[in-house]
Coordinates of N, CA and C in Angstrom, one line a residue:
L269 N 0.9 -1.2 0.0 CA 0.0 0.0 0.0 C 0.9 1.2 0.0
S270 N 0.7 2.1 -0.9 CA 1.5 3.3 -1.0 C 0.6 4.5 -0.6
A271 N 1.2 5.4 0.2 CA 0.5 6.6 0.6 C 1.3 7.8 0.0
F272 N 0.6 8.8 -0.4 CA 1.2 10.0 -0.9 C 1.0 11.2 0.0
I273 N 2.1 11.7 0.5 CA 2.0 12.9 1.4 C 2.6 14.1 0.7
Y274 N 1.8 15.1 0.6 CA 2.2 16.3 -0.2 C 2.8 17.3 0.8
S275 N 4.0 17.8 0.5 CA 4.6 18.9 1.3 C 4.0 20.2 0.9
C276 N 4.5 21.3 1.6 CA 4.1 22.6 1.2 C 4.6 23.1 -0.1
E277 N 5.7 22.5 -0.6 CA 6.2 22.9 -1.9 C 5.3 22.3 -3.0
K278 N 5.0 23.2 -3.9 CA 4.1 22.8 -5.0 C 4.6 21.6 -5.8
N279 N 3.8 20.6 -6.0 CA 4.1 19.4 -6.8 C 5.1 18.4 -6.1
A280 N 5.5 18.8 -4.9 CA 6.4 17.8 -4.2 C 5.6 16.6 -3.7
V281 N 6.2 15.4 -3.8 CA 5.5 14.2 -3.4 C 6.5 13.3 -2.7
Q282 N 6.2 12.7 -1.6 CA 7.0 11.7 -0.9 C 6.2 10.4 -1.0
I283 N 6.9 9.4 -1.4 CA 6.2 8.1 -1.6 C 6.7 7.2 -0.4
I284 N 5.7 6.7 0.3 CA 6.1 5.8 1.4 C 5.4 4.4 1.1
T285 N 6.3 3.4 1.0 CA 5.8 2.1 0.7 C 5.8 1.2 1.9
K286 N 4.6 0.6 2.3 CA 4.5 -0.2 3.4 C 3.7 -1.4 3.1
P287 N 4.2 -2.6 3.3 CA 3.5 -3.8 3.0 C 2.3 -4.0 3.9
V288 N 1.2 -4.5 3.4 CA 0.0 -4.8 4.2 C -0.2 -6.2 4.4
N289 N -0.4 -6.7 5.6 CA -0.7 -8.1 5.9 C -2.2 -8.3 5.8
G290 N -2.6 -8.9 4.7 CA -4.0 -9.2 4.5 C -4.3 -9.0 3.1
A291 N -5.6 -9.3 2.7 CA -6.1 -9.0 1.4 C -6.9 -7.7 1.4
Q292 N -6.7 -6.9 0.3 CA -7.4 -5.6 0.3 C -8.5 -5.7 -0.8
V293 N -9.7 -5.2 -0.4 CA -10.8 -5.2 -1.3 C -11.5 -3.9 -1.4
K294 N -11.9 -3.5 -2.6 CA -12.8 -2.4 -2.8 C -14.1 -2.8 -3.4
F295 N -15.2 -2.2 -3.0 CA -16.5 -2.7 -3.3 C -17.3 -1.6 -4.2
F296 N -17.9 -2.1 -5.2 CA -18.7 -1.2 -6.2 C -20.1 -1.7 -6.2
N297 N -21.1 -0.9 -5.9 CA -22.5 -1.3 -6.0 C -23.0 -0.7 -7.4
F298 N -22.9 -1.5 -8.4 CA -23.2 -1.1 -9.8 C -24.3 -1.9 -10.4
A299 N -25.1 -2.7 -9.6 CA -26.2 -3.4 -10.1 C -27.4 -2.4 -10.4
L300 N -27.9 -2.4 -11.6 CA -28.9 -1.4 -11.9 C -30.2 -1.5 -11.1
G301 N -30.6 -0.5 -10.5 CA -31.8 -0.5 -9.7 C -31.6 -1.1 -8.3
A302 N -30.4 -1.5 -7.9 CA -30.2 -2.1 -6.6 C -30.4 -1.1 -5.5
P303 N -30.9 -1.7 -4.3 CA -31.0 -0.8 -3.1 C -29.6 -0.6 -2.6
S304 N -29.5 0.3 -1.6 CA -28.3 0.5 -0.8 C -28.0 -0.8 -0.1
V305 N -26.7 -1.1 0.0 CA -26.3 -2.3 0.6 C -25.1 -2.1 1.5
N306 N -24.9 -3.0 2.5 CA -23.6 -3.2 3.2 C -23.0 -4.5 2.7
F307 N -21.6 -4.5 2.6 CA -20.9 -5.6 2.1 C -20.3 -6.4 3.3
Y308 N -20.4 -7.8 3.1 CA -20.0 -8.7 4.2 C -19.0 -9.7 3.6
A309 N -18.0 -10.1 4.4 CA -17.1 -11.2 4.1 C -17.5 -12.3 5.1
G310 N -18.3 -13.3 4.7 CA -18.8 -14.3 5.6 C -19.8 -13.5 6.5
P311 N -19.7 -13.7 7.9 CA -20.6 -13.0 8.8 C -20.1 -11.6 9.2
T312 N -19.0 -11.2 8.7 CA -18.4 -10.0 9.1 C -18.7 -8.8 8.2
K313 N -19.3 -7.8 8.7 CA -19.7 -6.6 7.9 C -18.4 -5.8 7.6
V314 N -18.2 -5.5 6.4 CA -16.9 -4.8 6.0 C -17.2 -3.3 5.7
S315 N -18.4 -3.0 5.1 CA -18.7 -1.6 4.8 C -19.8 -1.1 5.7
A316 N -19.9 0.2 5.9 CA -20.9 0.8 6.7 C -20.9 2.3 6.5
I317 N -22.1 2.9 6.8 CA -22.2 4.3 6.8 C -22.3 4.8 8.2
V318 N -21.7 5.9 8.5 CA -21.6 6.4 9.9 C -23.0 6.7 10.4
S319 N -23.3 6.2 11.6 CA -24.6 6.5 12.3 C -24.4 7.3 13.5
T320 N -25.2 8.3 13.8 CA -25.1 9.1 15.0 C -26.1 8.7 16.1
T321 N -26.8 7.6 15.8 CA -27.9 7.2 16.8 C -27.5 5.9 17.5
G322 N -26.4 5.2 17.0 CA -26.1 3.9 17.6 C -26.8 2.8 16.9
V323 N -27.7 3.1 16.0 CA -28.4 2.0 15.2 C -27.8 2.1 13.8
E324 N -27.7 0.9 13.2 CA -27.1 0.9 11.8 C -27.9 1.8 10.9
S325 N -27.2 2.6 10.1 CA -27.8 3.5 9.2 C -28.6 2.7 8.2
T326 N -29.7 3.3 7.8 CA -30.6 2.7 6.7 C -29.9 2.9 5.3
T327 N -28.9 3.7 5.3 CA -28.2 4.0 4.0 C -26.9 3.3 4.0
G328 N -26.8 2.4 3.1 CA -25.5 1.7 2.9 C -24.7 2.3 1.8
T329 N -24.1 1.5 1.0 CA -23.4 1.9 -0.2 C -24.5 1.9 -1.3
A330 N -24.9 3.1 -1.8 CA -26.0 3.2 -2.8 C -25.5 2.8 -4.2
F331 N -26.5 2.6 -5.1 CA -26.1 2.4 -6.5 C -25.2 3.5 -7.0
S332 N -24.2 3.1 -7.7 CA -23.2 3.9 -8.4 C -22.1 4.3 -7.4
F333 N -22.1 3.9 -6.1 CA -21.1 4.4 -5.2 C -20.1 3.2 -4.9
V334 N -19.0 3.6 -4.3 CA -17.9 2.7 -4.0 C -17.5 2.8 -2.6
F335 N -17.1 1.7 -2.0 CA -16.6 1.6 -0.6 C -15.2 0.9 -0.6
P336 N -14.2 1.4 0.1 CA -14.1 2.7 0.6 C -13.9 3.8 -0.5
L337 N -14.2 5.0 -0.1 CA -14.0 6.1 -1.0 C -12.5 6.3 -1.3
N338 N -12.3 7.1 -2.4 CA -11.0 7.5 -2.8 C -10.1 6.3 -3.0
N339 N -8.8 6.4 -2.7 CA -7.8 5.4 -3.1 C -7.5 4.4 -2.0
S340 N -8.5 4.1 -1.1 CA -8.2 3.2 0.0 C -8.9 1.8 -0.3
Y341 N -8.6 0.8 0.5 CA -9.2 -0.5 0.5 C -9.6 -0.9 1.9
A342 N -10.5 -1.9 1.9 CA -10.8 -2.6 3.2 C -9.8 -3.8 3.3
V343 N -9.2 -4.0 4.4 CA -8.3 -5.0 4.6 C -8.9 -6.2 5.3
L344 N -8.9 -7.4 4.7 CA -9.5 -8.6 5.3 C -8.4 -9.7 5.5
T345 N -8.7 -10.6 6.4 CA -7.9 -11.7 6.7 C -8.0 -12.6 5.4
P346 N -6.8 -13.1 4.9 CA -6.9 -14.0 3.7 C -7.7 -15.2 4.0
G347 N -8.4 -15.7 3.0 CA -9.2 -16.9 3.1 C -10.3 -17.0 2.0
T348 N -11.1 -18.0 2.1 CA -12.2 -18.2 1.2 C -13.5 -17.7 1.9
Y349 N -14.3 -16.9 1.2 CA -15.5 -16.2 1.8 C -16.6 -16.3 0.8
D350 N -17.8 -16.3 1.5 CA -19.0 -15.9 0.8 C -19.2 -14.4 0.9
M351 N -18.8 -13.7 -0.1 CA -19.0 -12.2 -0.1 C -20.4 -11.9 -0.4
T352 N -21.1 -11.1 0.4 CA -22.5 -10.8 0.2 C -22.7 -9.3 0.2
A353 N -23.7 -8.9 -0.6 CA -24.2 -7.5 -0.5 C -25.6 -7.6 0.1
R354 N -25.7 -6.9 1.3 CA -26.9 -7.1 2.1 C -27.6 -5.8 2.3
I355 N -29.0 -5.8 2.2 CA -29.7 -4.6 2.6 C -29.5 -4.3 4.1
P356 N -29.4 -3.0 4.5 CA -29.1 -2.7 5.9 C -30.2 -3.3 6.8
T357 N -29.8 -3.8 8.0 CA -30.7 -4.4 9.0 C -31.7 -3.5 9.5
S358 N -31.5 -2.2 9.4 CA -32.4 -1.2 10.1 C -33.6 -0.8 9.2
V359 N -33.6 -1.2 7.9 CA -34.7 -0.8 7.1 C -36.0 -1.6 7.4
T360 N -37.1 -1.1 6.9 CA -38.4 -1.8 7.2 C -38.6 -3.0 6.2
V361 N -38.3 -2.8 4.9 CA -38.5 -3.8 3.9 C -37.3 -4.6 3.6
D362 N -37.3 -5.9 3.8 CA -36.2 -6.9 3.5 C -35.0 -6.6 4.2
P363 N -35.0 -6.3 5.6 CA -33.8 -6.1 6.3 C -32.8 -7.3 6.3
D364 N -31.6 -7.0 6.1 CA -30.5 -8.0 6.1 C -30.6 -9.0 5.0
L365 N -31.4 -8.7 3.9 CA -31.5 -9.6 2.8 C -30.2 -9.5 1.9
A366 N -29.7 -10.7 1.6 CA -28.5 -10.7 0.7 C -29.0 -10.6 -0.8
I367 N -28.7 -9.6 -1.5 CA -29.1 -9.5 -2.9 C -28.1 -10.0 -3.9
A368 N -26.9 -10.2 -3.4 CA -25.8 -10.8 -4.2 C -24.9 -11.6 -3.4
T369 N -24.4 -12.8 -3.8 CA -23.5 -13.6 -3.1 C -22.4 -14.1 -4.1
L370 N -21.2 -14.0 -3.7 CA -20.1 -14.5 -4.5 C -19.1 -15.2 -3.6
N371 N -18.8 -16.5 -3.9 CA -17.8 -17.3 -3.2 C -16.5 -17.0 -3.8
T372 N -15.5 -16.6 -3.1 CA -14.2 -16.3 -3.7 C -13.1 -16.5 -2.7
Q373 N -11.9 -16.7 -3.2 CA -10.7 -16.8 -2.3 C -9.9 -15.5 -2.4
L374 N -9.6 -15.0 -1.2 CA -8.8 -13.7 -1.1 C -7.4 -14.1 -0.6
L375 N -6.3 -13.7 -1.3 CA -5.0 -14.1 -1.0 C -4.2 -13.0 -0.3
N376 N -3.3 -13.4 0.6 CA -2.6 -12.4 1.3 C -1.7 -11.5 0.3
G377 N -1.7 -10.2 0.6 CA -1.0 -9.3 -0.2 C -1.6 -8.9 -1.6
K378 N -2.8 -9.4 -1.9 CA -3.4 -9.1 -3.1 C -4.5 -8.1 -2.9
N379 N -4.8 -7.3 -4.0 CA -5.8 -6.3 -4.1 C -6.9 -6.8 -5.0
Y380 N -8.2 -6.5 -4.6 CA -9.3 -6.9 -5.4 C -10.4 -5.8 -5.5
S381 N -11.2 -5.9 -6.6 CA -12.4 -5.1 -6.7 C -13.6 -6.0 -6.9
L382 N -14.6 -5.8 -6.0 CA -15.8 -6.6 -6.1 C -17.0 -5.7 -6.6
Y383 N -17.7 -6.2 -7.6 CA -18.8 -5.4 -8.2 C -20.1 -6.2 -8.0
T384 N -21.2 -5.5 -7.6 CA -22.5 -6.0 -7.9 C -22.8 -5.4 -9.3
S385 N -23.5 -6.2 -10.1 CA -23.7 -5.8 -11.5 C -25.0 -6.4 -12.0
G386 N -25.2 -6.3 -13.3 CA -26.4 -6.8 -13.9 C -27.6 -5.9 -13.6
L387 N -28.8 -6.5 -13.7 CA -30.0 -5.8 -13.4 C -30.6 -6.4 -12.2
Y388 N -30.9 -5.5 -11.2 CA -31.5 -6.0 -9.9 C -32.9 -6.5 -10.2
N389 N -33.2 -7.7 -9.9 CA -34.5 -8.4 -10.1 C -35.4 -8.1 -9.0
T390 N -36.4 -7.3 -9.2 CA -37.3 -7.0 -8.0 C -38.2 -8.1 -7.6
T391 N -38.3 -9.2 -8.4 CA -39.1 -10.3 -8.0 C -38.3 -11.3 -7.1
T392 N -37.1 -11.6 -7.6 CA -36.2 -12.5 -6.8 C -35.4 -11.8 -5.8
K393 N -35.4 -10.4 -6.0 CA -34.6 -9.5 -5.1 C -33.1 -10.0 -5.1
S394 N -32.6 -10.0 -6.3 CA -31.2 -10.5 -6.5 C -30.5 -9.8 -7.6
A395 N -29.2 -9.7 -7.6 CA -28.4 -9.1 -8.6 C -27.2 -10.0 -8.8
D396 N -26.4 -9.7 -9.9 CA -25.2 -10.4 -10.2 C -24.0 -9.8 -9.4
A397 N -22.9 -10.6 -9.4 CA -21.7 -10.0 -8.8 C -20.5 -10.7 -9.4
F398 N -19.4 -10.0 -9.4 CA -18.1 -10.5 -9.9 C -16.9 -9.8 -9.2
I399 N -15.8 -10.4 -9.2 CA -14.6 -9.9 -8.6 C -13.4 -9.9 -9.6
V400 N -12.6 -8.9 -9.6 CA -11.4 -8.9 -10.4 C -10.2 -8.6 -9.5
E401 N -9.0 -9.1 -9.8 CA -7.8 -8.8 -9.1 C -7.2 -7.5 -9.6
D402 N -6.8 -6.7 -8.7 CA -6.2 -5.4 -9.0 C -4.7 -5.6 -9.0
N403 N -4.1 -5.9 -10.1 CA -2.6 -6.1 -10.2 C -1.9 -4.8 -10.3
L404 N -1.8 -4.1 -9.1 CA -1.3 -2.8 -9.1 C 0.2 -2.7 -9.6
P405 N 0.6 -1.9 -10.5 CA 2.0 -1.8 -10.9 C 2.8 -1.1 -9.8
A406 N 4.1 -1.2 -10.0 CA 5.0 -0.4 -9.1 C 4.7 1.1 -9.2
V407 N 4.9 1.8 -8.1 CA 4.7 3.3 -8.2 C 5.7 3.9 -9.2
D408 N 5.2 4.8 -10.0 CA 6.0 5.4 -11.0 C 5.5 6.9 -11.1
T409 N 6.4 7.8 -10.7 CA 6.0 9.2 -10.7 C 6.1 9.9 -12.0
S410 N 6.5 9.1 -13.1 CA 6.7 9.7 -14.4 C 5.4 9.6 -15.2
G411 N 4.4 9.0 -14.7 CA 3.2 8.9 -15.5 C 2.0 8.4 -14.7
T412 N 0.9 8.0 -15.3 CA -0.3 7.5 -14.7 C -0.6 6.1 -15.2
F413 N -1.1 5.2 -14.3 CA -1.6 3.9 -14.8 C -3.1 3.9 -14.8
V414 N -3.7 3.3 -15.8 CA -5.1 3.2 -16.0 C -5.5 1.8 -16.5
R415 N -6.7 1.4 -16.2 CA -7.3 0.2 -16.7 C -8.8 0.4 -16.9
F416 N -9.4 -0.6 -17.5 CA -10.8 -0.6 -17.8 C -11.5 -1.9 -17.2
V417 N -12.6 -1.7 -16.5 CA -13.4 -2.8 -16.0 C -14.8 -2.7 -16.6
H418 N -15.3 -3.8 -17.2 CA -16.6 -3.8 -18.0 C -17.6 -4.4 -17.0
A419 N -18.5 -3.5 -16.5 CA -19.6 -3.9 -15.6 C -21.0 -3.6 -16.1
S420 N -21.1 -3.5 -17.4 CA -22.4 -3.2 -18.1 C -22.9 -4.5 -18.7
H421 N -24.0 -5.1 -18.1 CA -24.4 -6.5 -18.5 C -24.9 -6.6 -19.9
N422 N -25.3 -5.6 -20.5 CA -25.9 -5.7 -21.9 C -25.0 -5.0 -23.0
A423 N -23.8 -4.8 -22.7 CA -22.8 -4.2 -23.6 C -21.9 -5.3 -24.1
N424 N -21.6 -5.3 -25.4 CA -20.6 -6.2 -26.0 C -19.2 -5.8 -25.5
P425 N -18.2 -6.7 -25.8 CA -16.8 -6.3 -25.5 C -16.4 -4.9 -26.1
L426 N -15.6 -4.2 -25.3 CA -15.4 -2.8 -25.7 C -13.9 -2.5 -25.6
N427 N -13.5 -1.5 -26.4 CA -12.2 -0.9 -26.3 C -12.3 0.4 -25.5
L428 N -11.2 0.7 -24.7 CA -11.1 2.0 -24.1 C -10.1 2.8 -24.8
V429 N -10.5 4.0 -25.2 CA -9.6 4.9 -25.9 C -9.4 6.2 -25.1
L430 N -8.2 6.7 -24.9 CA -8.0 8.0 -24.3 C -7.6 9.0 -25.4
R431 N -8.3 10.1 -25.4 CA -8.0 11.2 -26.3 C -7.5 12.4 -25.6
N432 N -6.3 12.8 -25.9 CA -5.7 13.9 -25.2 C -6.4 15.2 -25.7
T433 N -6.9 16.0 -24.7 CA -7.7 17.1 -25.1 C -6.9 18.3 -25.6
T434 N -5.6 18.2 -25.5 CA -4.7 19.3 -26.0 C -4.2 18.9 -27.4
T435 N -3.8 17.7 -27.6 CA -3.3 17.3 -28.9 C -4.3 16.5 -29.8
S436 N -5.4 16.1 -29.2 CA -6.4 15.2 -29.9 C -5.9 13.9 -30.3
E437 N -4.7 13.5 -29.8 CA -4.1 12.2 -30.1 C -4.9 11.1 -29.3
E438 N -5.2 10.0 -30.0 CA -5.9 8.9 -29.3 C -5.0 7.8 -29.1
T439 N -5.2 7.1 -27.9 CA -4.4 6.0 -27.5 C -5.4 4.9 -27.0
I440 N -5.3 3.7 -27.6 CA -6.1 2.6 -27.2 C -5.4 1.9 -26.0
V441 N -6.1 1.9 -24.8 CA -5.4 1.3 -23.6 C -6.0 0.0 -23.2
A442 N -7.2 -0.4 -23.8 CA -7.8 -1.7 -23.5 C -8.5 -2.1 -24.7
T443 N -8.4 -3.4 -25.1 CA -9.0 -3.9 -26.3 C -9.9 -5.1 -26.1
G444 N -11.2 -5.0 -26.5 CA -12.1 -6.2 -26.5 C -12.3 -6.7 -25.1
I445 N -12.6 -5.8 -24.1 CA -12.8 -6.3 -22.8 C -14.3 -6.7 -22.6
P446 N -14.6 -8.0 -22.3 CA -16.0 -8.4 -22.1 C -16.5 -8.1 -20.7
Y447 N -17.8 -8.2 -20.6 CA -18.5 -8.0 -19.3 C -17.9 -8.9 -18.2
K448 N -17.8 -8.4 -17.0 CA -17.2 -9.0 -15.9 C -15.7 -9.2 -16.0
S449 N -15.0 -8.4 -16.8 CA -13.6 -8.5 -17.0 C -12.9 -7.2 -16.9
A450 N -11.6 -7.3 -16.6 CA -10.7 -6.1 -16.5 C -9.5 -6.2 -17.4
S451 N -9.1 -5.1 -17.9 CA -7.8 -5.0 -18.6 C -6.7 -4.9 -17.6
A452 N -5.5 -5.0 -18.2 CA -4.3 -4.7 -17.3 C -4.1 -3.2 -17.2
F453 N -3.4 -2.9 -16.2 CA -3.0 -1.4 -16.0 C -2.0 -1.1 -17.0
V454 N -2.2 0.1 -17.7 CA -1.3 0.6 -18.7 C -0.8 2.0 -18.3
K455 N 0.5 2.3 -18.5 CA 1.0 3.6 -18.2 C 0.8 4.6 -19.3
V456 N 0.3 5.7 -19.0 CA 0.1 6.8 -20.0 C 0.7 8.1 -19.4
N457 N 0.9 9.1 -20.2 CA 1.4 10.4 -19.8 C 0.3 11.1 -19.0
S458 N 0.7 11.8 -18.0 CA -0.3 12.6 -17.3 C -0.9 13.7 -18.2
G459 N -2.1 14.1 -17.9 CA -2.7 15.2 -18.7 C -4.2 15.0 -18.6
V460 N -4.9 15.8 -19.4 CA -6.4 15.8 -19.4 C -6.8 15.0 -20.7
Y461 N -7.7 14.1 -20.4 CA -8.2 13.2 -21.5 C -9.7 13.1 -21.5
D462 N -10.2 12.8 -22.7 CA -11.6 12.3 -22.9 C -11.5 10.8 -22.9
L463 N -12.4 10.1 -22.2 CA -12.5 8.7 -22.1 C -13.5 8.2 -23.1
I464 N -13.2 7.3 -24.0 CA -14.1 6.9 -25.1 C -14.2 5.4 -25.1
L465 N -15.4 4.9 -25.1 CA -15.6 3.4 -25.3 C -16.1 3.2 -26.7
R466 N -15.5 2.2 -27.4 CA -15.9 1.9 -28.7 C -15.9 0.3 -28.9
Y467 N -16.8 -0.2 -29.7 CA -16.7 -1.6 -30.0 C -15.5 -1.8 -31.0
P468 N -14.9 -3.0 -30.8 CA -13.7 -3.3 -31.6 C -14.0 -3.2 -33.1
G469 N -13.2 -2.5 -33.9 CA -13.3 -2.4 -35.3 C -14.3 -1.2 -35.7
S470 N -14.8 -0.5 -34.7 CA -15.7 0.6 -35.0 C -15.1 2.0 -34.5
A471 N -15.4 3.0 -35.3 CA -14.9 4.4 -34.9 C -16.0 5.2 -34.2
T472 N -17.2 4.5 -33.9 CA -18.3 5.2 -33.3 C -18.1 5.2 -31.8
N473 N -18.3 6.3 -31.2 CA -18.2 6.4 -29.7 C -19.5 5.8 -29.1
V474 N -19.3 4.8 -28.2 CA -20.5 4.2 -27.6 C -20.8 5.0 -26.3
V475 N -19.7 5.2 -25.5 CA -19.8 6.0 -24.2 C -18.7 7.0 -24.2
L476 N -19.0 8.2 -23.7 CA -17.9 9.3 -23.7 C -18.0 10.0 -22.3
R477 N -16.8 10.2 -21.8 CA -16.6 11.0 -20.6 C -15.5 12.0 -20.9
T478 N -15.8 13.3 -20.7 CA -14.8 14.3 -21.1 C -14.1 14.9 -20.0
G479 N -12.8 15.4 -20.3 CA -12.1 16.2 -19.3 C -11.6 15.5 -18.1
V480 N -11.1 14.3 -18.2 CA -10.6 13.6 -17.0 C -9.1 13.9 -16.8
N481 N -8.8 14.4 -15.6 CA -7.4 14.8 -15.3 C -6.6 13.6 -14.8
L482 N -5.6 13.1 -15.5 CA -4.8 12.0 -15.0 C -3.5 12.6 -14.4
I483 N -3.3 12.3 -13.1 CA -2.3 12.9 -12.3 C -1.1 11.9 -12.2
K484 N 0.1 12.4 -12.3 CA 1.3 11.6 -12.2 C 1.3 10.8 -10.9
A485 N 1.8 9.6 -10.9 CA 1.9 8.7 -9.8 C 0.6 8.0 -9.3
F486 N -0.5 8.4 -9.9 CA -1.8 7.8 -9.5 C -2.1 6.6 -10.4
T487 N -2.9 5.7 -9.8 CA -3.4 4.5 -10.5 C -4.9 4.5 -10.5
N488 N -5.5 4.5 -11.7 CA -7.0 4.7 -11.7 C -7.7 3.5 -12.5
T489 N -8.9 3.2 -12.0 CA -9.8 2.2 -12.7 C -10.9 3.0 -13.3
F490 N -11.2 2.8 -14.6 CA -12.3 3.3 -15.3 C -13.3 2.2 -15.5
S491 N -14.5 2.2 -14.9 CA -15.5 1.1 -15.0 C -16.7 1.6 -15.7
L492 N -17.2 0.8 -16.6 CA -18.5 1.1 -17.3 C -19.6 0.4 -16.4
R493 N -20.6 1.3 -16.1 CA -21.8 0.8 -15.5 C -23.0 1.3 -16.3
G494 N -24.2 0.8 -16.0 CA -25.4 1.3 -16.7 C -25.9 0.4 -17.8
D495 N -27.1 0.8 -18.3 CA -27.7 0.1 -19.4 C -27.3 0.8 -20.8
I496 N -26.6 0.0 -21.6 CA -26.0 0.5 -22.8 C -27.0 1.0 -23.8
T497 N -28.3 0.6 -23.7 CA -29.3 1.0 -24.6 C -29.9 2.3 -24.3
I498 N -29.6 2.9 -23.2 CA -30.2 4.2 -22.8 C -29.3 5.3 -23.4
T499 N -30.0 6.3 -24.1 CA -29.4 7.4 -24.7 C -29.5 8.7 -23.9
S500 N -30.4 8.7 -22.9 CA -30.6 9.9 -22.1 C -29.3 10.3 -21.4
T501 N -29.1 11.5 -21.2 CA -27.9 12.0 -20.5 C -28.2 12.3 -19.0
T502 N -29.4 12.0 -18.6 CA -29.8 12.3 -17.2 C -30.3 11.1 -16.4
L503 N -30.8 10.1 -17.0 CA -31.3 8.9 -16.3 C -30.2 8.3 -15.5
A504 N -30.6 7.8 -14.3 CA -29.6 7.2 -13.4 C -29.0 5.9 -13.9
N505 N -29.8 5.2 -14.8 CA -29.3 3.9 -15.3 C -28.6 4.1 -16.7
R506 N -28.3 5.3 -17.1 CA -27.6 5.5 -18.3 C -26.2 5.0 -18.2
P507 N -25.6 4.6 -19.4 CA -24.2 4.2 -19.3 C -23.2 5.3 -18.9
V508 N -22.4 5.0 -17.9 CA -21.5 6.0 -17.3 C -20.1 5.3 -17.1
I509 N -19.0 6.1 -17.4 CA -17.7 5.6 -17.1 C -17.3 6.2 -15.7
D510 N -17.2 5.3 -14.8 CA -16.8 5.7 -13.4 C -15.3 5.8 -13.3
N511 N -14.8 6.8 -12.6 CA -13.4 7.0 -12.4 C -13.1 6.8 -10.9
T512 N -12.4 5.7 -10.5 CA -12.1 5.5 -9.1 C -10.6 5.3 -9.0
P513 N -9.9 6.0 -8.1 CA -8.5 5.8 -7.9 C -8.2 4.6 -7.1
N514 N -7.2 3.7 -7.5 CA -6.8 2.6 -6.7 C -5.7 3.0 -5.8
R515 N -4.9 4.0 -6.2 CA -3.7 4.4 -5.4 C -3.3 5.8 -5.8

């Protein structure tokens, strides 16, 4: 785990590398229409929202949100778990109901991202889930590392293209990534980019996110969530490229 401590001098950065004993996991609630959830590893609750009353908050990790926020991870004892996304115990309807379950092995010293995905079924009250390993590259202050995770259930495999907003130069950083899969981290120059998703062999933009600032020494995951058939720019279930820092 690497932490960045910025001094008073502009652009100065000190890199401190410290090994973590355990498996590190980041959680994404990206199932369309899913309620807010808390994430569990076996019987142990891993995620939560602060409560001022002493009773578990009725608001967990809502759709489109990530836990923990920013570039941190939850640290778990290595082992094999039933990872579940559960409706908070304090709600009136379906308290503590597991809407998604995934059995997986977490290894010591490894980083992972777990996603709820697909379309939340209001009849069975269930959603899909998958996990990918975050093979974080060594810290490199000369550029930025990025990757693409495909979490849109009804989109075909996609390419991720970065377009430099200054030079208009395009760089393909992920090719033909299918649903429930992640590309490798790729180093790019820092700068401001438009993020473009296209189907392989096509020049048509399927999803676009403009003006993303990629900062030196950071490692970022760009994840596609949403219903690929929606063309609205305002609906909650529209396709969106999420930008979450891993480090």
